[in-house]
Structure formats: C-alpha cells, structure tokens
Amino acid sequence: MKEHNLADLEAAFNEKLKQDIRIEPKDWMPDAYRKTLIRQISQHAHSEIVGMLPEGNWITRAPNLRRKAVLLAKVQDEAGHGQYLYSAMETLGASREESIDDMHTGKAKYSSIFNYPTLTWADMGAVGWLVDGAAIMNQVPLCRTSYGPYARAMVRICKEESFHQRQGYEIMCTLMKGSEEQKAMAQDALNRFWWPALMMFGPSDADSTHTQQSIDWKIKRHTNDELRQMFVDATVPQAELIGLTIPDKDLKWNEERGHYDFGEINWDEFWQVVSGNGPCNAERIATRLKAKEDGMWVREAAMAHAEKKKAKKAS
Ligand SMILES: [Fe+2]
Ligand SMILES: [Fe+2]
C-alpha cells in the first residue's frame, strides 16, 4: 500500500474542496477543519434543542386545536433536527454526551435568540416568521456545505424550516386581520424579536473570527453580514404587506445598492446574551438539566437492556 505523507493528504483534501466533492467521515481532513465542524454542528444541534423551549411554553395555551397541532408538530420537528445534527457531529468522532454537557456548563453555545422570553401568543408568530426565517437564510446554503453528513441533514431540515416560517407568518397575518388588540400584540412581538433576529447571524464580518477560514473550507458559503442583508431584504416587504412596522428608524431602501439600509445593532446586548447574561439563559439551562436528570432512568434502562441482549447473544 502506498504511504501517504501529510502533503499528499492535504493536496487531495484541497482538490476535493475545489471540485465541490463532499468530504465524508472516513476521508482524511485537517484537524482544524474537523474541530470547526464539531463546534458549528454541535452549536447548531444545541440551538435546535434549546429552541424547543420558548415555543414549548405555548403548546398548552394555543388558541385552538389547529394551532396546537401545528405548534406541536413544529416543536417536534426541532427535536428531530437536533437528532440529525448530533448524529452528523458523532460521525466526526465527537461524543454527544460530552457535547451536551458542554452546553450545560456554558462551554458550548447555542443561538442567542432562545434566551429571550415568549410573552404572548403573537410571539409564536414572530418566532416562526423571524427566527425560523433567519434560520432558513443561514441553512439553505449549508445544504451545499463541504461535509457530506452535515449537508445531507440540512436538506431535510430546510424543508421543515420553510413550513415553520410559513406557520409563523400565517399567525402574524391572522392577528393583523383581527382586533386592534390583536394587531398591537403582533406589532409588540415584532418590536421585541426584530433586533434579536438580526443578531442571529452572528457578529459583523469585521468582528467575526471564523468566517474567512470557514468560507475557504466551503463550510460557510456567505458571510454573516451577507446573510443578514438577505434576511432584511426578504422580510421587510413581508412586514409591510400585512401592515407591520419594522422597529428601525434608519431602515430605508437604498436604490443604488439595491438593498435596504438598516440601523446599528446593539452589539453590547448581543455579547451580554452570548456570554450568559440574557433574560432567560439561566432558565433555559436549568430546564435542560432537569430534562437530562428526569430522563436518566430511561437511558439507564436502555443501556441495561442492551447489555443483557449482548450477554444473551454471547452465551
Ligand atoms: Fe430547526
Ligand atoms: Fe424551525
């Protein structure tokens, strides 16, 4: 068998990237590429799982049976997204258990948006429309990401995210056709979620440490600021169509650029929430820890059953 030296392996890896051939779990890959993917996919998986909490909060209070069934299906989808992503992460040799523990201790992050509370039913509209809408902007290009298992997981996830976005927008449309109180409730939800939704794309390109390397590796296809702009351009007309006002006095169509200009994001708030000081950080982690403890007996029973089966087979 031919001995491969590091330079050959690197050259083969770079050639695959160049030709848009997916990198698969058994392929050689640089350590830093593997680490970056583990970080990104695990953060993504944690976001799906923690993202179930703000909406789970409203399942028992949905205004009718149809809304309840739709919201329940949506929240269950997010659990599925977490499963696909943790599985994709495991193909890189990372441990699911450890990774989840890292989230619980704050070592691993999840999307800052889920540290905001969901105060009214209209928040279910705003979250689906804006948060899942922003997720789609981020995730559609990830269907072409260079790591095979991640790209394939994203294809199905994106189909479901588009249903999530539409169910949220439909709630907003319905409220905006309702009473003055309902319209005010929808506007209030937009006011609270607009800026945190823009923050979901991460720090501006100038302050983002990972972007360029991730683009060279074809893990990311667009920068944070490009994605944020795409989101603003797509969402502003949707708000205007149903009579909602984006809470940004600097928002203005720029004819020359062919894009909306928008106001400065409060980056202090962003870093505060990312570093654990958002309105619901402690509550979210406490809920996750309780779920882990409450479910421990199920995992222990499953392990004991698997051991017994293995012993039976061996005897
Ligand atoms: Fe999701
Ligand atoms: Fe979603």
PDB file of N, CA and C in Angstrom, residues 126-162:
ATOM      1  N   ALA A 126     -44.119  35.620  15.674  1.00  0.00           N
ATOM      2  CA  ALA A 126     -42.840  36.311  15.430  1.00  0.00           C
ATOM      3  C   ALA A 126     -41.684  35.314  15.386  1.00  0.00           C
ATOM      4  N   VAL A 127     -41.701  34.326  16.267  1.00  0.00           N
ATOM      5  CA  VAL A 127     -40.596  33.361  16.304  1.00  0.00           C
ATOM      6  C   VAL A 127     -40.569  32.537  15.010  1.00  0.00           C
ATOM      7  N   GLY A 128     -41.723  32.000  14.607  1.00  0.00           N
ATOM      8  CA  GLY A 128     -41.755  31.213  13.372  1.00  0.00           C
ATOM      9  C   GLY A 128     -41.335  32.049  12.173  1.00  0.00           C
ATOM     10  N   TRP A 129     -41.935  33.217  12.083  1.00  0.00           N
ATOM     11  CA  TRP A 129     -41.667  34.081  10.921  1.00  0.00           C
ATOM     12  C   TRP A 129     -40.218  34.569  10.895  1.00  0.00           C
ATOM     13  N   LEU A 130     -39.744  35.108  12.018  1.00  0.00           N
ATOM     14  CA  LEU A 130     -38.416  35.745  12.021  1.00  0.00           C
ATOM     15  C   LEU A 130     -37.287  34.768  12.354  1.00  0.00           C
ATOM     16  N   VAL A 131     -37.478  33.979  13.409  1.00  0.00           N
ATOM     17  CA  VAL A 131     -36.371  33.125  13.861  1.00  0.00           C
ATOM     18  C   VAL A 131     -36.163  31.966  12.889  1.00  0.00           C
ATOM     19  N   ASP A 132     -37.254  31.300  12.516  1.00  0.00           N
ATOM     20  CA  ASP A 132     -37.105  30.229  11.528  1.00  0.00           C
ATOM     21  C   ASP A 132     -36.764  30.820  10.163  1.00  0.00           C
ATOM     22  N   GLY A 133     -37.268  32.033   9.905  1.00  0.00           N
ATOM     23  CA  GLY A 133     -36.918  32.723   8.651  1.00  0.00           C
ATOM     24  C   GLY A 133     -35.422  33.006   8.576  1.00  0.00           C
ATOM     25  N   ALA A 134     -34.864  33.477   9.678  1.00  0.00           N
ATOM     26  CA  ALA A 134     -33.416  33.731   9.718  1.00  0.00           C
ATOM     27  C   ALA A 134     -32.648  32.414   9.617  1.00  0.00           C
ATOM     28  N   ALA A 135     -33.181  31.382  10.273  1.00  0.00           N
ATOM     29  CA  ALA A 135     -32.525  30.071  10.208  1.00  0.00           C
ATOM     30  C   ALA A 135     -32.457  29.580   8.759  1.00  0.00           C
ATOM     31  N   ILE A 136     -33.526  29.810   7.998  1.00  0.00           N
ATOM     32  CA  ILE A 136     -33.529  29.361   6.599  1.00  0.00           C
ATOM     33  C   ILE A 136     -32.411  30.053   5.808  1.00  0.00           C
ATOM     34  N   MET A 137     -32.262  31.358   6.024  1.00  0.00           N
ATOM     35  CA  MET A 137     -31.208  32.104   5.318  1.00  0.00           C
ATOM     36  C   MET A 137     -29.834  31.493   5.598  1.00  0.00           C
ATOM     37  N   ASN A 138     -29.638  31.119   6.848  1.00  0.00           N
ATOM     38  CA  ASN A 138     -28.384  30.518   7.276  1.00  0.00           C
ATOM     39  C   ASN A 138     -28.211  29.115   6.713  1.00  0.00           C
ATOM     40  N   GLN A 139     -29.328  28.376   6.654  1.00  0.00           N
ATOM     41  CA  GLN A 139     -29.244  26.929   6.456  1.00  0.00           C
ATOM     42  C   GLN A 139     -29.350  26.484   5.010  1.00  0.00           C
ATOM     43  N   VAL A 140     -30.046  27.264   4.166  1.00  0.00           N
ATOM     44  CA  VAL A 140     -30.155  26.842   2.763  1.00  0.00           C
ATOM     45  C   VAL A 140     -28.758  26.698   2.136  1.00  0.00           C
ATOM     46  N   PRO A 141     -27.851  27.676   2.338  1.00  0.00           N
ATOM     47  CA  PRO A 141     -26.504  27.477   1.768  1.00  0.00           C
ATOM     48  C   PRO A 141     -25.770  26.286   2.395  1.00  0.00           C
ATOM     49  N   LEU A 142     -26.167  25.891   3.623  1.00  0.00           N
ATOM     50  CA  LEU A 142     -25.498  24.750   4.271  1.00  0.00           C
ATOM     51  C   LEU A 142     -25.858  23.415   3.616  1.00  0.00           C
ATOM     52  N   CYS A 143     -26.912  23.391   2.789  1.00  0.00           N
ATOM     53  CA  CYS A 143     -27.212  22.164   2.026  1.00  0.00           C
ATOM     54  C   CYS A 143     -26.069  21.866   1.061  1.00  0.00           C
ATOM     55  N   ARG A 144     -25.234  22.884   0.775  1.00  0.00           N
ATOM     56  CA  ARG A 144     -24.081  22.686  -0.123  1.00  0.00           C
ATOM     57  C   ARG A 144     -22.766  22.752   0.650  1.00  0.00           C
ATOM     58  N   THR A 145     -22.840  22.595   1.960  1.00  0.00           N
ATOM     59  CA  THR A 145     -21.610  22.679   2.754  1.00  0.00           C
ATOM     60  C   THR A 145     -20.696  21.494   2.409  1.00  0.00           C
ATOM     61  N   SER A 146     -19.399  21.632   2.678  1.00  0.00           N
ATOM     62  CA  SER A 146     -18.458  20.632   2.148  1.00  0.00           C
ATOM     63  C   SER A 146     -18.472  19.299   2.895  1.00  0.00           C
ATOM     64  N   TYR A 147     -19.004  19.248   4.115  1.00  0.00           N
ATOM     65  CA  TYR A 147     -19.000  17.976   4.847  1.00  0.00           C
ATOM     66  C   TYR A 147     -20.306  17.208   4.581  1.00  0.00           C
ATOM     67  N   GLY A 148     -20.186  16.023   3.992  1.00  0.00           N
ATOM     68  CA  GLY A 148     -21.330  15.266   3.497  1.00  0.00           C
ATOM     69  C   GLY A 148     -22.477  15.059   4.485  1.00  0.00           C
ATOM     70  N   PRO A 149     -22.218  14.481   5.675  1.00  0.00           N
ATOM     71  CA  PRO A 149     -23.335  14.210   6.592  1.00  0.00           C
ATOM     72  C   PRO A 149     -24.070  15.484   7.028  1.00  0.00           C
ATOM     73  N   TYR A 150     -23.349  16.580   7.170  1.00  0.00           N
ATOM     74  CA  TYR A 150     -23.970  17.852   7.562  1.00  0.00           C
ATOM     75  C   TYR A 150     -24.859  18.363   6.425  1.00  0.00           C
ATOM     76  N   ALA A 151     -24.320  18.318   5.203  1.00  0.00           N
ATOM     77  CA  ALA A 151     -25.069  18.814   4.041  1.00  0.00           C
ATOM     78  C   ALA A 151     -26.357  18.012   3.862  1.00  0.00           C
ATOM     79  N   ARG A 152     -26.272  16.697   4.000  1.00  0.00           N
ATOM     80  CA  ARG A 152     -27.461  15.861   3.776  1.00  0.00           C
ATOM     81  C   ARG A 152     -28.505  16.089   4.867  1.00  0.00           C
ATOM     82  N   ALA A 153     -28.048  16.281   6.111  1.00  0.00           N
ATOM     83  CA  ALA A 153     -29.009  16.564   7.194  1.00  0.00           C
ATOM     84  C   ALA A 153     -29.746  17.875   6.901  1.00  0.00           C
ATOM     85  N   MET A 154     -29.018  18.846   6.349  1.00  0.00           N
ATOM     86  CA  MET A 154     -29.607  20.170   6.127  1.00  0.00           C
ATOM     87  C   MET A 154     -30.706  20.161   5.080  1.00  0.00           C
ATOM     88  N   VAL A 155     -30.654  19.215   4.141  1.00  0.00           N
ATOM     89  CA  VAL A 155     -31.671  19.203   3.074  1.00  0.00           C
ATOM     90  C   VAL A 155     -33.061  18.998   3.689  1.00  0.00           C
ATOM     91  N   ARG A 156     -33.163  17.998   4.540  1.00  0.00           N
ATOM     92  CA  ARG A 156     -34.471  17.741   5.161  1.00  0.00           C
ATOM     93  C   ARG A 156     -34.834  18.849   6.150  1.00  0.00           C
ATOM     94  N   ILE A 157     -33.863  19.291   6.918  1.00  0.00           N
ATOM     95  CA  ILE A 157     -34.120  20.338   7.898  1.00  0.00           C
ATOM     96  C   ILE A 157     -34.689  21.585   7.214  1.00  0.00           C
ATOM     97  N   CYS A 158     -34.126  21.942   6.084  1.00  0.00           N
ATOM     98  CA  CYS A 158     -34.575  23.171   5.392  1.00  0.00           C
ATOM     99  C   CYS A 158     -36.014  23.056   4.922  1.00  0.00           C
ATOM    100  N   LYS A 159     -36.411  21.861   4.469  1.00  0.00           N
ATOM    101  CA  LYS A 159     -37.815  21.685   4.052  1.00  0.00           C
ATOM    102  C   LYS A 159     -38.732  21.962   5.229  1.00  0.00           C
ATOM    103  N   GLU A 160     -38.348  21.466   6.405  1.00  0.00           N
ATOM    104  CA  GLU A 160     -39.198  21.660   7.581  1.00  0.00           C
ATOM    105  C   GLU A 160     -39.152  23.113   8.058  1.00  0.00           C
ATOM    106  N   GLU A 161     -37.981  23.741   7.963  1.00  0.00           N
ATOM    107  CA  GLU A 161     -37.885  25.145   8.391  1.00  0.00           C
ATOM    108  C   GLU A 161     -38.806  26.031   7.561  1.00  0.00           C
ATOM    109  N   SER A 162     -38.988  25.671   6.304  1.00  0.00           N
ATOM    110  CA  SER A 162     -39.822  26.541   5.482  1.00  0.00           C
ATOM    111  C   SER A 162     -41.288  26.426   5.924  1.00  0.00           C
TER     112      SER A 162
END
